[in-house]
Tab-separated table of C-alpha atoms in Angstrom:
chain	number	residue	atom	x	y	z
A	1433	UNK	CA	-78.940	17.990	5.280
A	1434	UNK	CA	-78.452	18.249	9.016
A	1435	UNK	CA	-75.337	19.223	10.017
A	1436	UNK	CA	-73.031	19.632	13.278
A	1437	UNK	CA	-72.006	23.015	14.404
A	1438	UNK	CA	-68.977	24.075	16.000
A	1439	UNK	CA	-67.892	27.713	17.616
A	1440	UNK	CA	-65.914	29.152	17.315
A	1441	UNK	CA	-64.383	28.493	14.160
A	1442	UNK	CA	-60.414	30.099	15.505
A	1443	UNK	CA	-59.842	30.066	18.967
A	1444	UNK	CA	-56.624	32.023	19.909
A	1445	UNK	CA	-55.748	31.753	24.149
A	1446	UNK	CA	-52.487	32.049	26.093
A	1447	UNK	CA	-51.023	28.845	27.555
A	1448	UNK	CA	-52.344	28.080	31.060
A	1449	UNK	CA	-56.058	29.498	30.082
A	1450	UNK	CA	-58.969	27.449	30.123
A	1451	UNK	CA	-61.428	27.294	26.853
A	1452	UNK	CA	-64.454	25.682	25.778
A	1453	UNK	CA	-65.456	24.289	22.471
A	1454	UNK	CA	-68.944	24.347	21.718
A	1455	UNK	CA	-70.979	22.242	19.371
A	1456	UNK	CA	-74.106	21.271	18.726
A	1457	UNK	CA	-75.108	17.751	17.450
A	1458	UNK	CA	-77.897	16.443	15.063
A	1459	UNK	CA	-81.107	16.639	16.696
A	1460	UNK	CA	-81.717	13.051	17.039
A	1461	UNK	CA	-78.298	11.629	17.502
A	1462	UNK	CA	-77.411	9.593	20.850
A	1463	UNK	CA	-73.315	9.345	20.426
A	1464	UNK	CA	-71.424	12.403	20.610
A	1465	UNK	CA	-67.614	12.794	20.018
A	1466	UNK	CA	-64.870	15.004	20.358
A	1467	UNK	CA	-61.713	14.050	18.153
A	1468	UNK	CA	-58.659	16.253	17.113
A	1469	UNK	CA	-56.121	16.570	14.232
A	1470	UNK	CA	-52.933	17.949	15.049
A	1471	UNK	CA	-51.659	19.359	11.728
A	1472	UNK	CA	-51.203	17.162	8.828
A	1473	UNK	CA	-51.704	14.230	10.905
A	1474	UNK	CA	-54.442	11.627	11.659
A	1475	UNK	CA	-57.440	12.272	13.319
A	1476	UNK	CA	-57.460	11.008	17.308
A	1477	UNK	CA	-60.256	10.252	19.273
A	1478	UNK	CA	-60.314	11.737	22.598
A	1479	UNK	CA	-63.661	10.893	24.383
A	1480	UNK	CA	-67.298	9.424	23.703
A	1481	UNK	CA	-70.544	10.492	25.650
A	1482	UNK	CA	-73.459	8.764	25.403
A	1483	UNK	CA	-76.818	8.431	27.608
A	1484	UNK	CA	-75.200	11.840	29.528
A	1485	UNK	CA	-72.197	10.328	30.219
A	1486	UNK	CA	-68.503	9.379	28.864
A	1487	UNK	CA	-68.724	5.973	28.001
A	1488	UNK	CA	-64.834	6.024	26.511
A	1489	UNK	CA	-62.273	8.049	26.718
A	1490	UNK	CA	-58.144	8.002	25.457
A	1491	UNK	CA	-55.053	8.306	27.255
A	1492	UNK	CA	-55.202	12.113	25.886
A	1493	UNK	CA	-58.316	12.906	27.490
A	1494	UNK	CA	-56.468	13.765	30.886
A	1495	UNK	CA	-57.650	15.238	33.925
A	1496	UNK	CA	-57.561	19.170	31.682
A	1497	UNK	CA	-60.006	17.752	29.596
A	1498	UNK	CA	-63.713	17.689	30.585
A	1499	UNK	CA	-66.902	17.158	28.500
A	1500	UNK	CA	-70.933	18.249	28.940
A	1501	UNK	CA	-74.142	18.336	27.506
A	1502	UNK	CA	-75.859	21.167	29.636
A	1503	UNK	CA	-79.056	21.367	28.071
A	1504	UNK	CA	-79.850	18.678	25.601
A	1505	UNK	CA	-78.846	20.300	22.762
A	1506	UNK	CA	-75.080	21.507	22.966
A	1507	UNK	CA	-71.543	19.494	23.822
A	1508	UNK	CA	-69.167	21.368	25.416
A	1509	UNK	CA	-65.667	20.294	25.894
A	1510	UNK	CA	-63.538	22.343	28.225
A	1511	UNK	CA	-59.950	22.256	28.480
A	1512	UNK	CA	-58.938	23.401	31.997
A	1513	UNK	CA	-55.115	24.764	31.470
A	1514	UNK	CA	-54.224	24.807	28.113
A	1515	UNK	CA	-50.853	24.081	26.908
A	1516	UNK	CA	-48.543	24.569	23.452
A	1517	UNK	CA	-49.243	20.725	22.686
A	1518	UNK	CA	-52.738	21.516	22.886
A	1519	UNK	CA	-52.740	23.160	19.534
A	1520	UNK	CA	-55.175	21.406	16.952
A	1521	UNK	CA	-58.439	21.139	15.361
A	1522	UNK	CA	-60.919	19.677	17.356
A	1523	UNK	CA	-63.932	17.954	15.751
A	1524	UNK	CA	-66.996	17.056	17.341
A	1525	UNK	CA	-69.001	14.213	15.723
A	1526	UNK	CA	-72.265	12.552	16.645
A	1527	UNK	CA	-74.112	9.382	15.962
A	1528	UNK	CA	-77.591	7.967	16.023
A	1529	UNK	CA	-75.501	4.375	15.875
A	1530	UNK	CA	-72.431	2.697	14.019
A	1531	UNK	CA	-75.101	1.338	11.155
A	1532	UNK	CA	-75.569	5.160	10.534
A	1533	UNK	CA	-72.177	6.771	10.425
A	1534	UNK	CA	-70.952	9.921	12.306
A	1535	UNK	CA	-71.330	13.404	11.325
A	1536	UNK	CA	-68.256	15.368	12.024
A	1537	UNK	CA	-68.385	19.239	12.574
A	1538	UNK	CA	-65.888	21.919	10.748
A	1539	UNK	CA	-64.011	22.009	13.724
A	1540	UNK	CA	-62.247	24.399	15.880
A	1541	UNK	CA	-58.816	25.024	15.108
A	1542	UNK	CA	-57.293	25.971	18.701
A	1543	UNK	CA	-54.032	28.191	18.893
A	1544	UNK	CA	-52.151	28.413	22.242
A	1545	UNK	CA	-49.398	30.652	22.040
B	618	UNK	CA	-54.298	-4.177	17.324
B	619	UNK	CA	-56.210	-0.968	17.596
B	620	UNK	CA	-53.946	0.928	14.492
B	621	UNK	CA	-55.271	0.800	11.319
B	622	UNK	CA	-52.369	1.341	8.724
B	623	UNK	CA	-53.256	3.207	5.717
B	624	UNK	CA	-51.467	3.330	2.145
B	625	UNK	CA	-50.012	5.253	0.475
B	626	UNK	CA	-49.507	8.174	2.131
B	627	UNK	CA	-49.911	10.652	-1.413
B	628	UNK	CA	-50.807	9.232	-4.456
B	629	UNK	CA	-51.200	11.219	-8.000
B	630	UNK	CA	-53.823	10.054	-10.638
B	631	UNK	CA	-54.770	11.471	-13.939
B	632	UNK	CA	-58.278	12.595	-15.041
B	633	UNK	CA	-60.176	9.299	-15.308
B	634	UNK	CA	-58.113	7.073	-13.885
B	635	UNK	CA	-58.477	5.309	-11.122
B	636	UNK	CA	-57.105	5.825	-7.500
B	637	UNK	CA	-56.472	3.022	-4.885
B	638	UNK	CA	-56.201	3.390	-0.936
B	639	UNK	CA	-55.581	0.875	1.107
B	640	UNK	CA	-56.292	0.376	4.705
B	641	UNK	CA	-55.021	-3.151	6.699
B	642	UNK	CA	-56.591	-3.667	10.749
B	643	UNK	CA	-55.825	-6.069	13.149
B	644	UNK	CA	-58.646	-6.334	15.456
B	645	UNK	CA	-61.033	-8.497	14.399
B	646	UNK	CA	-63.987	-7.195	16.618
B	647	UNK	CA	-64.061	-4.402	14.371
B	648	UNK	CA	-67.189	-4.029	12.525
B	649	UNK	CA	-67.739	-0.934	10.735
B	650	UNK	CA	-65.449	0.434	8.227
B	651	UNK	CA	-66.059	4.124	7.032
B	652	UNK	CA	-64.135	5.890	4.472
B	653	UNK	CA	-64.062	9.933	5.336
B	654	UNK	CA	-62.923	12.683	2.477
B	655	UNK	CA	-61.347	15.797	4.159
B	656	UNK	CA	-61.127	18.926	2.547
B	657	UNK	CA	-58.745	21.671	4.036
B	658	UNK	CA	-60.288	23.724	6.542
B	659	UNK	CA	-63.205	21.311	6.861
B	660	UNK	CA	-64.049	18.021	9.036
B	661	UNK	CA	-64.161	14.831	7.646
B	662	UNK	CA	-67.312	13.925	5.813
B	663	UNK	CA	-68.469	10.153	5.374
B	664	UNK	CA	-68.069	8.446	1.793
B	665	UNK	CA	-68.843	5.057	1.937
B	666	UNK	CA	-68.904	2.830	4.637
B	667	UNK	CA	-69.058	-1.090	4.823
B	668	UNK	CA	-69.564	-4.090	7.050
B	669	UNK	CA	-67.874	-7.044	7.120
B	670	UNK	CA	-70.690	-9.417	6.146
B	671	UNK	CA	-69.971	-7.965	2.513
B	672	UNK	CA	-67.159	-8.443	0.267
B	673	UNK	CA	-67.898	-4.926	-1.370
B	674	UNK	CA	-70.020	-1.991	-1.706
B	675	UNK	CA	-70.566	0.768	-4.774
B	676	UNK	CA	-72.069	4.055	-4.685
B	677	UNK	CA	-71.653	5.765	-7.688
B	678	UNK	CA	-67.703	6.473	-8.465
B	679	UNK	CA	-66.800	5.331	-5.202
B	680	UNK	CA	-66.029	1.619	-3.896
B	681	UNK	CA	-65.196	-0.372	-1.309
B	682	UNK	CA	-63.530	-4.085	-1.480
B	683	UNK	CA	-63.423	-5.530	1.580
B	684	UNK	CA	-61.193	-8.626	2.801
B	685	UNK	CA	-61.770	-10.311	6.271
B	686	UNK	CA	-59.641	-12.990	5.993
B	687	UNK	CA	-56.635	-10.562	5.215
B	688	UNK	CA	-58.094	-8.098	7.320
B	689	UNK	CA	-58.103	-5.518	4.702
B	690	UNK	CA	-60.121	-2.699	3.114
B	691	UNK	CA	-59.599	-0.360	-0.127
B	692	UNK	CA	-61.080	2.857	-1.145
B	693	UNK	CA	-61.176	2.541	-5.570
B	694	UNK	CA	-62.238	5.521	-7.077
B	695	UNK	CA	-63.342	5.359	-10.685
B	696	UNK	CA	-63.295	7.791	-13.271
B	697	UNK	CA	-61.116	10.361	-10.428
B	698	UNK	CA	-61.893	14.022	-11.016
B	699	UNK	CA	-59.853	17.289	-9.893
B	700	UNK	CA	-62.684	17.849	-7.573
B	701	UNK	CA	-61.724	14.348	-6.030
B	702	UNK	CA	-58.497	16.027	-4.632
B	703	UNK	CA	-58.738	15.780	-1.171
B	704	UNK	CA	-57.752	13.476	2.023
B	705	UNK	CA	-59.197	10.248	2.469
B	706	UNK	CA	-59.081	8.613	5.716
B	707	UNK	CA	-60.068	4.753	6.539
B	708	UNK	CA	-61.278	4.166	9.905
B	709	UNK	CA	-62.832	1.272	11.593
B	710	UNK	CA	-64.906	0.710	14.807
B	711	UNK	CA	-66.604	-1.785	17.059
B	712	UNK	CA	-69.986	-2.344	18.553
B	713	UNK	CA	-72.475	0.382	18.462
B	714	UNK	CA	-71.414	3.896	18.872
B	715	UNK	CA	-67.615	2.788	19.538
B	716	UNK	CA	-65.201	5.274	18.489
B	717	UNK	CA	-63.512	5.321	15.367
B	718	UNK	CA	-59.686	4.341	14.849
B	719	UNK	CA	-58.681	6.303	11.832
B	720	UNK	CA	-55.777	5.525	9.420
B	721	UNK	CA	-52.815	7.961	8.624
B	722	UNK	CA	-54.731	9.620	5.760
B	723	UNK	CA	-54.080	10.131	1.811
B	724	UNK	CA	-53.503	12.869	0.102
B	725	UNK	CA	-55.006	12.309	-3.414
B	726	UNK	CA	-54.301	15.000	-6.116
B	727	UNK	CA	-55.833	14.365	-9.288
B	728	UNK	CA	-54.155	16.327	-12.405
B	729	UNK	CA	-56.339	17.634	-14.611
């Protein structure tokens, strides 16, 4: 079954460093995602990109958070100057469409100490 | 009117009984309701999902009733097993690719 990938798995960085999740996407899917889960809470969507650009983002995708499909096959999302708040697990989920459901990755679970 | 409220927030079942989640929304543009099972560690993976042209939807152990005119959806499973023992998340979206608004979560533990 396909499946989304995400790297790293653990992401340790010190608070003011920039990082970059990686992930790649189903082959064929057209709607990516980025969520996170703080721990033991819900999961929160922070942006959509679709046709090579966002097409939604929330009020936590601020102006450290940046997203990018450099070459068709991965999504990056880069978070500029990390802070302790910052700490989650961050999925990344495509879509070929809402009548075919969204694949979510493992996730990265992000540590900023 | 984006929140979707889920309940209960932990819920116990025996071997072979049956376990309930609710989920109620309040935007009625929302057209796609997935139910996502969460294992520690892991992402969420898709269950079931339903639309709201249907009043409910079965695959295998696992259902969905869905009400529009009270704007609410429930996860049943039959027959729960240990293995069941996970998170379960509603969510709901609108229009094609929209995001999905998840609910608080469950944390079912089934007792052997």
């Amino acid at each position: 079954e396909p499946e989304v990938t995400q790297t790293p798995s653990h992401q340790v960085t010190q608070m003011g460093q920039e990082v970059i999740l990686r992930c790649v996407p189903i082959s064929n899917h057209l709607y990516f995602y980025w969520y996170r889960q703080i721990l033991g809470q819900k999961v929160e969507f922070l942006v959509s990109f679709y046709n090579n650009e966002i097409s939604e983002k929330s009020e936590i995708f601020d102006d450290q958070f940046s997203v990018e499909r450099p070459d068709g096959s991965n999504f990056t999302l880069k978070i500029r100057s990390t802070k302790l708040e910052d700490s989650a697990m961050y999925f990344c989920a495509s879509g070929a469409g809402a009548n075919y459901g969204y694949t979510f990755g493992s996730g990265t679970r992000l540590t900023v100490v | 009117q984006q929140q979707v409220k889920q309940s209960p927030q932990s819920l116990i079942v025996q071997k072979g009984g049956i376990s309930i989640i609710n989920c109620a929304y309040e935007n009625t543009a929302f057209d796609y309701f997935p139910w996502y099972q969460q294992f520690p560690g892991k992402g969420p993976a898709l269950l079931i999902a339903i639309r709201p042209d249907v009043s409910e939807k079965k695959e295998g152990r696992f259902t969905i009733s869905f009400n529009k005119s009270a704007k609410q959806f429930s996860l049943h499973i039959m027959d729960s097993q240990p293995g069941d023992s996970a998170t379960y998340f509603c969510a709901a979206s609108q229009n094609q690719g929209g995001k999905l608004i998840f609910g608080q979560g469950t944390e079912l533990s089934v007792k052997p």
